[in-house]
PDB file of C-alpha atoms in Angstrom:
ATOM      1  CA  MET A 197      26.431  29.267  48.752  1.00  0.00           C
ATOM      2  CA  VAL A 198      23.145  29.407  46.836  1.00  0.00           C
ATOM      3  CA  SER A 199      22.448  32.984  45.739  1.00  0.00           C
ATOM      4  CA  LYS A 200      19.331  34.854  46.821  1.00  0.00           C
ATOM      5  CA  MET A 201      18.487  35.350  43.185  1.00  0.00           C
ATOM      6  CA  LYS A 202      18.579  31.624  42.477  1.00  0.00           C
ATOM      7  CA  LEU A 203      16.346  30.919  45.482  1.00  0.00           C
ATOM      8  CA  ALA A 204      13.884  33.626  44.378  1.00  0.00           C
ATOM      9  CA  ARG A 205      13.837  32.223  40.841  1.00  0.00           C
ATOM     10  CA  ILE A 206      13.168  28.684  42.046  1.00  0.00           C
ATOM     11  CA  GLU A 207      10.515  29.997  44.445  1.00  0.00           C
ATOM     12  CA  LYS A 208       8.829  31.677  41.482  1.00  0.00           C
ATOM     13  CA  GLY A 209       8.984  28.390  39.537  1.00  0.00           C
ATOM     14  CA  LEU A 210      11.119  29.708  36.697  1.00  0.00           C
ATOM     15  CA  THR A 211      14.028  28.074  34.910  1.00  0.00           C
ATOM     16  CA  GLN A 212      17.153  30.076  34.045  1.00  0.00           C
ATOM     17  CA  GLU A 213      16.059  30.037  30.421  1.00  0.00           C
ATOM     18  CA  GLN A 214      12.558  31.349  31.157  1.00  0.00           C
ATOM     19  CA  LEU A 215      13.889  34.167  33.322  1.00  0.00           C
ATOM     20  CA  ALA A 216      16.510  34.992  30.712  1.00  0.00           C
ATOM     21  CA  ARG A 217      13.872  35.297  28.001  1.00  0.00           C
ATOM     22  CA  ARG A 218      11.717  37.568  30.166  1.00  0.00           C
ATOM     23  CA  VAL A 219      14.543  39.987  30.948  1.00  0.00           C
ATOM     24  CA  ASN A 220      16.060  39.942  27.449  1.00  0.00           C
ATOM     25  CA  ALA A 221      19.271  38.190  28.467  1.00  0.00           C
ATOM     26  CA  THR A 222      20.758  34.749  27.815  1.00  0.00           C
ATOM     27  CA  ARG A 223      20.593  31.703  30.066  1.00  0.00           C
ATOM     28  CA  GLN A 224      24.356  31.911  30.446  1.00  0.00           C
ATOM     29  CA  THR A 225      24.168  35.475  31.787  1.00  0.00           C
ATOM     30  CA  ILE A 226      21.553  34.485  34.382  1.00  0.00           C
ATOM     31  CA  GLY A 227      23.768  31.542  35.435  1.00  0.00           C
ATOM     32  CA  LEU A 228      26.789  33.815  35.764  1.00  0.00           C
ATOM     33  CA  ILE A 229      24.864  36.340  37.896  1.00  0.00           C
ATOM     34  CA  GLU A 230      23.590  33.555  40.159  1.00  0.00           C
ATOM     35  CA  LYS A 231      27.116  32.255  40.591  1.00  0.00           C
ATOM     36  CA  GLY A 232      28.415  35.746  41.352  1.00  0.00           C
ATOM     37  CA  GLU A 233      30.701  35.688  38.321  1.00  0.00           C
ATOM     38  CA  TYR A 234      29.121  38.656  36.582  1.00  0.00           C
ATOM     39  CA  ASN A 235      27.923  42.000  37.935  1.00  0.00           C
ATOM     40  CA  PRO A 236      24.831  42.982  35.966  1.00  0.00           C
ATOM     41  CA  SER A 237      23.891  46.557  35.065  1.00  0.00           C
ATOM     42  CA  LEU A 238      21.320  48.346  37.185  1.00  0.00           C
ATOM     43  CA  ASN A 239      18.791  48.037  34.354  1.00  0.00           C
ATOM     44  CA  LEU A 240      19.156  44.258  34.280  1.00  0.00           C
ATOM     45  CA  CYS A 241      19.008  44.049  38.100  1.00  0.00           C
ATOM     46  CA  ILE A 242      15.728  45.997  38.058  1.00  0.00           C
ATOM     47  CA  ALA A 243      14.292  43.810  35.279  1.00  0.00           C
ATOM     48  CA  ILE A 244      15.203  40.651  37.219  1.00  0.00           C
ATOM     49  CA  ALA A 245      13.791  42.030  40.484  1.00  0.00           C
ATOM     50  CA  LYS A 246      10.515  42.942  38.760  1.00  0.00           C
ATOM     51  CA  GLU A 247      10.200  39.494  37.163  1.00  0.00           C
ATOM     52  CA  LEU A 248      10.860  37.768  40.470  1.00  0.00           C
ATOM     53  CA  SER A 249       8.562  40.169  42.378  1.00  0.00           C
ATOM     54  CA  LYS A 250      11.360  41.145  44.742  1.00  0.00           C
ATOM     55  CA  THR A 251      13.195  44.344  45.620  1.00  0.00           C
ATOM     56  CA  LEU A 252      16.827  44.948  44.697  1.00  0.00           C
ATOM     57  CA  ASP A 253      17.707  44.604  48.390  1.00  0.00           C
ATOM     58  CA  ASP A 254      16.002  41.210  48.578  1.00  0.00           C
ATOM     59  CA  LEU A 255      18.063  39.897  45.679  1.00  0.00           C
ATOM     60  CA  PHE A 256      21.415  41.619  45.774  1.00  0.00           C
ATOM     61  CA  TRP A 257      22.049  43.206  49.165  1.00  0.00           C
ATOM     62  CA  GLU A 258      24.425  41.214  51.324  1.00  0.00           C
ATOM     63  CA  VAL A 259      23.779  41.335  55.060  1.00  0.00           C
ATOM     64  CA  GLU A 260      26.666  40.483  57.375  1.00  0.00           C
ATOM     65  CA  LEU A 261      25.625  38.204  60.209  1.00  0.00           C
TER      66      LEU A 261
ATOM     67  CA  MET L 230      24.666  53.911  25.395  1.00  0.00           C
ATOM     68  CA  LYS L 231      24.464  54.573  21.669  1.00  0.00           C
ATOM     69  CA  SER L 232      27.340  54.062  19.282  1.00  0.00           C
ATOM     70  CA  TRP L 233      27.639  53.285  15.577  1.00  0.00           C
ATOM     71  CA  ILE L 234      29.105  49.899  16.532  1.00  0.00           C
ATOM     72  CA  THR L 235      25.919  48.908  18.421  1.00  0.00           C
ATOM     73  CA  PHE L 236      24.465  47.087  15.398  1.00  0.00           C
ATOM     74  CA  LEU L 237      27.441  44.701  15.456  1.00  0.00           C
ATOM     75  CA  LEU L 238      27.011  43.803  19.110  1.00  0.00           C
ATOM     76  CA  PRO L 239      24.741  41.187  20.690  1.00  0.00           C
ATOM     77  CA  ASN L 240      21.651  42.213  22.696  1.00  0.00           C
ATOM     78  CA  ASP L 241      22.706  40.352  25.816  1.00  0.00           C
ATOM     79  CA  GLU L 242      24.723  42.693  28.037  1.00  0.00           C
ATOM     80  CA  TYR L 243      27.282  40.100  29.205  1.00  0.00           C
ATOM     81  CA  LYS L 244      28.036  39.041  25.637  1.00  0.00           C
ATOM     82  CA  GLU L 245      28.135  42.672  24.557  1.00  0.00           C
ATOM     83  CA  LYS L 246      30.651  43.538  27.273  1.00  0.00           C
ATOM     84  CA  ARG L 247      32.869  40.567  26.400  1.00  0.00           C
ATOM     85  CA  MET L 248      32.773  41.454  22.701  1.00  0.00           C
ATOM     86  CA  LEU L 249      33.770  45.050  23.472  1.00  0.00           C
ATOM     87  CA  TYR L 250      36.728  43.725  25.484  1.00  0.00           C
ATOM     88  CA  PHE L 251      37.824  41.464  22.626  1.00  0.00           C
ATOM     89  CA  LEU L 252      37.548  44.290  20.081  1.00  0.00           C
ATOM     90  CA  SER L 253      39.466  46.692  22.353  1.00  0.00           C
ATOM     91  CA  GLU L 254      42.200  44.131  23.035  1.00  0.00           C
ATOM     92  CA  GLY L 255      42.376  43.440  19.297  1.00  0.00           C
ATOM     93  CA  ALA L 256      42.733  47.179  18.581  1.00  0.00           C
ATOM     94  CA  ILE L 257      45.625  47.521  21.069  1.00  0.00           C
ATOM     95  CA  ILE L 258      47.366  44.430  19.648  1.00  0.00           C
ATOM     96  CA  LEU L 259      46.850  45.857  16.167  1.00  0.00           C
ATOM     97  CA  MET L 260      48.440  49.147  17.248  1.00  0.00           C
ATOM     98  CA  LEU L 261      51.442  47.294  18.743  1.00  0.00           C
ATOM     99  CA  THR L 262      51.729  45.217  15.547  1.00  0.00           C
ATOM    100  CA  LEU L 263      51.745  48.392  13.462  1.00  0.00           C
ATOM    101  CA  ILE L 264      54.466  49.931  15.662  1.00  0.00           C
ATOM    102  CA  GLY L 265      56.444  46.688  15.282  1.00  0.00           C
ATOM    103  CA  MET L 266      55.998  46.865  11.524  1.00  0.00           C
ATOM    104  CA  ILE L 267      57.242  50.476  11.379  1.00  0.00           C
ATOM    105  CA  ILE L 268      60.400  49.369  13.207  1.00  0.00           C
ATOM    106  CA  MET L 269      60.750  46.197  11.112  1.00  0.00           C
ATOM    107  CA  ASN L 270      60.356  48.209   7.919  1.00  0.00           C
ATOM    108  CA  ASN L 271      63.894  49.546   8.440  1.00  0.00           C
ATOM    109  CA  TYR L 272      65.334  46.042   8.205  1.00  0.00           C
ATOM    110  CA  LEU L 273      62.821  44.025   6.216  1.00  0.00           C
ATOM    111  CA  LYS L 274      61.426  45.460   3.006  1.00  0.00           C
ATOM    112  CA  LEU L 275      57.939  44.165   2.315  1.00  0.00           C
ATOM    113  CA  ASP L 276      55.343  45.797   0.083  1.00  0.00           C
ATOM    114  CA  ALA L 277      52.521  47.864   1.577  1.00  0.00           C
ATOM    115  CA  GLU L 278      49.881  45.280   0.645  1.00  0.00           C
ATOM    116  CA  THR L 279      51.598  42.586   2.721  1.00  0.00           C
ATOM    117  CA  TYR L 280      51.740  44.882   5.741  1.00  0.00           C
ATOM    118  CA  LEU L 281      48.080  45.833   5.361  1.00  0.00           C
ATOM    119  CA  LEU L 282      46.926  42.233   4.964  1.00  0.00           C
ATOM    120  CA  LEU L 283      49.061  41.140   7.910  1.00  0.00           C
ATOM    121  CA  SER L 284      47.538  43.863  10.107  1.00  0.00           C
ATOM    122  CA  ILE L 285      43.982  42.885   9.197  1.00  0.00           C
ATOM    123  CA  ALA L 286      44.826  39.206   9.758  1.00  0.00           C
ATOM    124  CA  VAL L 287      46.295  39.888  13.215  1.00  0.00           C
ATOM    125  CA  PHE L 288      43.178  41.777  14.324  1.00  0.00           C
ATOM    126  CA  LEU L 289      40.688  39.269  12.907  1.00  0.00           C
ATOM    127  CA  PHE L 290      42.643  36.277  14.183  1.00  0.00           C
ATOM    128  CA  TYR L 291      42.906  37.666  17.722  1.00  0.00           C
ATOM    129  CA  VAL L 292      39.217  38.642  17.997  1.00  0.00           C
ATOM    130  CA  SER L 293      38.044  35.323  16.478  1.00  0.00           C
ATOM    131  CA  VAL L 294      40.237  33.185  18.738  1.00  0.00           C
ATOM    132  CA  ARG L 295      39.159  35.099  21.860  1.00  0.00           C
ATOM    133  CA  TYR L 296      35.491  34.766  20.862  1.00  0.00           C
ATOM    134  CA  THR L 297      35.799  31.064  20.075  1.00  0.00           C
ATOM    135  CA  MET L 298      37.656  30.240  23.285  1.00  0.00           C
ATOM    136  CA  SER L 299      35.400  32.322  25.534  1.00  0.00           C
ATOM    137  CA  GLY L 300      32.451  29.915  25.233  1.00  0.00           C
ATOM    138  CA  ILE L 301      29.878  32.681  24.795  1.00  0.00           C
ATOM    139  CA  GLU L 302      28.631  31.736  21.346  1.00  0.00           C
ATOM    140  CA  TYR L 303      26.160  28.978  22.225  1.00  0.00           C
ATOM    141  CA  THR L 304      24.598  30.420  25.363  1.00  0.00           C
ATOM    142  CA  ASP L 305      21.703  27.964  25.617  1.00  0.00           C
ATOM    143  CA  VAL L 306      23.559  24.689  25.090  1.00  0.00           C
ATOM    144  CA  SER L 307      23.715  23.058  28.504  1.00  0.00           C
ATOM    145  CA  THR L 308      22.384  19.524  28.022  1.00  0.00           C
ATOM    146  CA  GLU L 309      23.764  16.528  26.145  1.00  0.00           C
ATOM    147  CA  ARG L 310      20.724  16.627  23.849  1.00  0.00           C
ATOM    148  CA  SER L 311      21.068  20.306  22.908  1.00  0.00           C
ATOM    149  CA  TYR L 312      24.817  19.766  22.433  1.00  0.00           C
ATOM    150  CA  ARG L 313      24.251  16.955  19.941  1.00  0.00           C
ATOM    151  CA  LYS L 314      21.537  18.965  18.171  1.00  0.00           C
ATOM    152  CA  GLU L 315      23.852  21.960  17.789  1.00  0.00           C
ATOM    153  CA  LEU L 316      26.698  19.729  16.596  1.00  0.00           C
ATOM    154  CA  LYS L 317      24.369  18.417  13.905  1.00  0.00           C
ATOM    155  CA  HIS L 318      23.537  22.014  12.912  1.00  0.00           C
ATOM    156  CA  ILE L 319      27.254  22.790  12.607  1.00  0.00           C
ATOM    157  CA  PHE L 320      27.704  19.764  10.306  1.00  0.00           C
ATOM    158  CA  ILE L 321      24.774  20.877   8.146  1.00  0.00           C
ATOM    159  CA  ARG L 322      25.931  24.526   8.049  1.00  0.00           C
ATOM    160  CA  THR L 323      29.470  23.571   7.015  1.00  0.00           C
ATOM    161  CA  GLY L 324      28.197  21.086   4.422  1.00  0.00           C
ATOM    162  CA  SER L 325      25.748  23.649   3.005  1.00  0.00           C
ATOM    163  CA  PHE L 326      28.463  26.289   2.730  1.00  0.00           C
ATOM    164  CA  VAL L 327      30.804  23.920   0.877  1.00  0.00           C
ATOM    165  CA  SER L 328      28.027  22.755  -1.497  1.00  0.00           C
ATOM    166  CA  ILE L 329      26.751  26.288  -2.232  1.00  0.00           C
ATOM    167  CA  TYR L 330      30.288  27.605  -2.747  1.00  0.00           C
ATOM    168  CA  ILE L 331      31.186  24.885  -5.239  1.00  0.00           C
ATOM    169  CA  LEU L 332      27.871  25.392  -7.066  1.00  0.00           C
ATOM    170  CA  VAL L 333      28.356  29.179  -7.323  1.00  0.00           C
ATOM    171  CA  TYR L 334      31.961  28.645  -8.399  1.00  0.00           C
ATOM    172  CA  LEU L 335      30.927  26.245 -11.158  1.00  0.00           C
ATOM    173  CA  ILE L 336      28.155  28.591 -12.358  1.00  0.00           C
ATOM    174  CA  PHE L 337      30.325  31.722 -12.519  1.00  0.00           C
ATOM    175  CA  THR L 338      33.697  30.363 -13.571  1.00  0.00           C
ATOM    176  CA  GLY L 339      32.653  27.199 -15.359  1.00  0.00           C
ATOM    177  CA  VAL L 340      33.798  23.621 -14.875  1.00  0.00           C
ATOM    178  CA  PRO L 341      37.599  23.466 -14.357  1.00  0.00           C
ATOM    179  CA  SER L 342      39.308  21.943 -17.368  1.00  0.00           C
ATOM    180  CA  HIS L 343      42.563  20.892 -15.719  1.00  0.00           C
ATOM    181  CA  LYS L 344      43.202  18.501 -12.878  1.00  0.00           C
ATOM    182  CA  ASN L 345      45.222  21.202 -11.091  1.00  0.00           C
ATOM    183  CA  GLU L 346      42.250  23.602 -11.081  1.00  0.00           C
ATOM    184  CA  TRP L 347      40.101  20.901  -9.472  1.00  0.00           C
ATOM    185  CA  ILE L 348      42.773  20.298  -6.854  1.00  0.00           C
ATOM    186  CA  ASP L 349      42.950  24.063  -6.154  1.00  0.00           C
ATOM    187  CA  ILE L 350      39.235  24.518  -5.663  1.00  0.00           C
ATOM    188  CA  ILE L 351      38.719  21.313  -3.679  1.00  0.00           C
ATOM    189  CA  GLY L 352      41.805  21.990  -1.555  1.00  0.00           C
ATOM    190  CA  LEU L 353      40.597  25.499  -0.753  1.00  0.00           C
ATOM    191  CA  LEU L 354      37.105  24.299   0.090  1.00  0.00           C
ATOM    192  CA  VAL L 355      38.349  21.456   2.295  1.00  0.00           C
ATOM    193  CA  CYS L 356      40.611  23.888   4.203  1.00  0.00           C
ATOM    194  CA  VAL L 357      37.894  26.545   4.665  1.00  0.00           C
ATOM    195  CA  GLY L 358      35.317  23.893   5.597  1.00  0.00           C
ATOM    196  CA  LEU L 359      37.678  22.266   8.090  1.00  0.00           C
ATOM    197  CA  VAL L 360      38.661  25.556   9.736  1.00  0.00           C
ATOM    198  CA  TRP L 361      35.013  26.586   9.972  1.00  0.00           C
ATOM    199  CA  PHE L 362      33.955  23.241  11.417  1.00  0.00           C
ATOM    200  CA  ILE L 363      36.834  23.047  13.913  1.00  0.00           C
ATOM    201  CA  THR L 364      36.326  26.612  15.211  1.00  0.00           C
ATOM    202  CA  SER L 365      32.575  26.058  15.552  1.00  0.00           C
ATOM    203  CA  TYR L 366      33.200  22.728  17.289  1.00  0.00           C
ATOM    204  CA  ILE L 367      35.679  24.265  19.768  1.00  0.00           C
ATOM    205  CA  SER L 368      33.294  27.143  20.444  1.00  0.00           C
ATOM    206  CA  LEU L 369      30.420  24.713  21.024  1.00  0.00           C
ATOM    207  CA  LYS L 370      32.501  22.507  23.303  1.00  0.00           C
ATOM    208  CA  ARG L 371      33.661  25.510  25.373  1.00  0.00           C
ATOM    209  CA  SER L 372      30.127  26.917  25.577  1.00  0.00           C
ATOM    210  CA  TYR L 373      28.698  23.546  26.642  1.00  0.00           C
ATOM    211  CA  LYS L 374      31.326  23.142  29.365  1.00  0.00           C
ATOM    212  CA  LYS L 375      30.773  26.693  30.643  1.00  0.00           C
ATOM    213  CA  ASN L 376      26.975  26.385  30.596  1.00  0.00           C
ATOM    214  CA  LYS L 377      26.998  23.029  32.400  1.00  0.00           C
ATOM    215  CA  GLU L 378      28.936  24.618  35.256  1.00  0.00           C
ATOM    216  CA  LEU L 379      26.328  27.371  35.549  1.00  0.00           C
ATOM    217  CA  LEU L 380      23.285  25.118  35.919  1.00  0.00           C
TER     218      LEU L 380
END
């Protein structure tokens, strides 16, 4: 399953590395978050949401269908 | 969160968290080693210096191995090109260390007069250089593999 964060990043035209630099993280950390292998802190979530012009709900809230 | 150890930790929060885990695990292993040594001291008489050096070695060895194997050192190496570039850097770094060390050694202690002294210094340098290169290589390989999976 492709994560909402990855879709939002691609939609914004950013690479993992570019996003990482903007939120003061490493490319590896962004990759791990997108794969669901790392739970970021609230501060990092907010920084990512701001960079991708999305809300926290848009990126991280899971809706059961 | 502020702590005096903050200056030793990386800025990236994932790396920081992993490092804190490694250091904590190392501290617990060190404590168990020390308990083991207290018990062993009843049967095996070693001097205090040996025990102290052994304790430091256990801690450093554990933390270094965990860090090397975790693949978090080279966070941006995810392509064949960047992998080769980094490998080249490791070669240069190891070579520079060995050259600078031998130069500083020769300046401060003078040129060894006996064959045995040469063997000692070269043997030591080859071992340190090899260990450094191999650990860096393993770390790079693990990082590259991990990063490729995250693309």
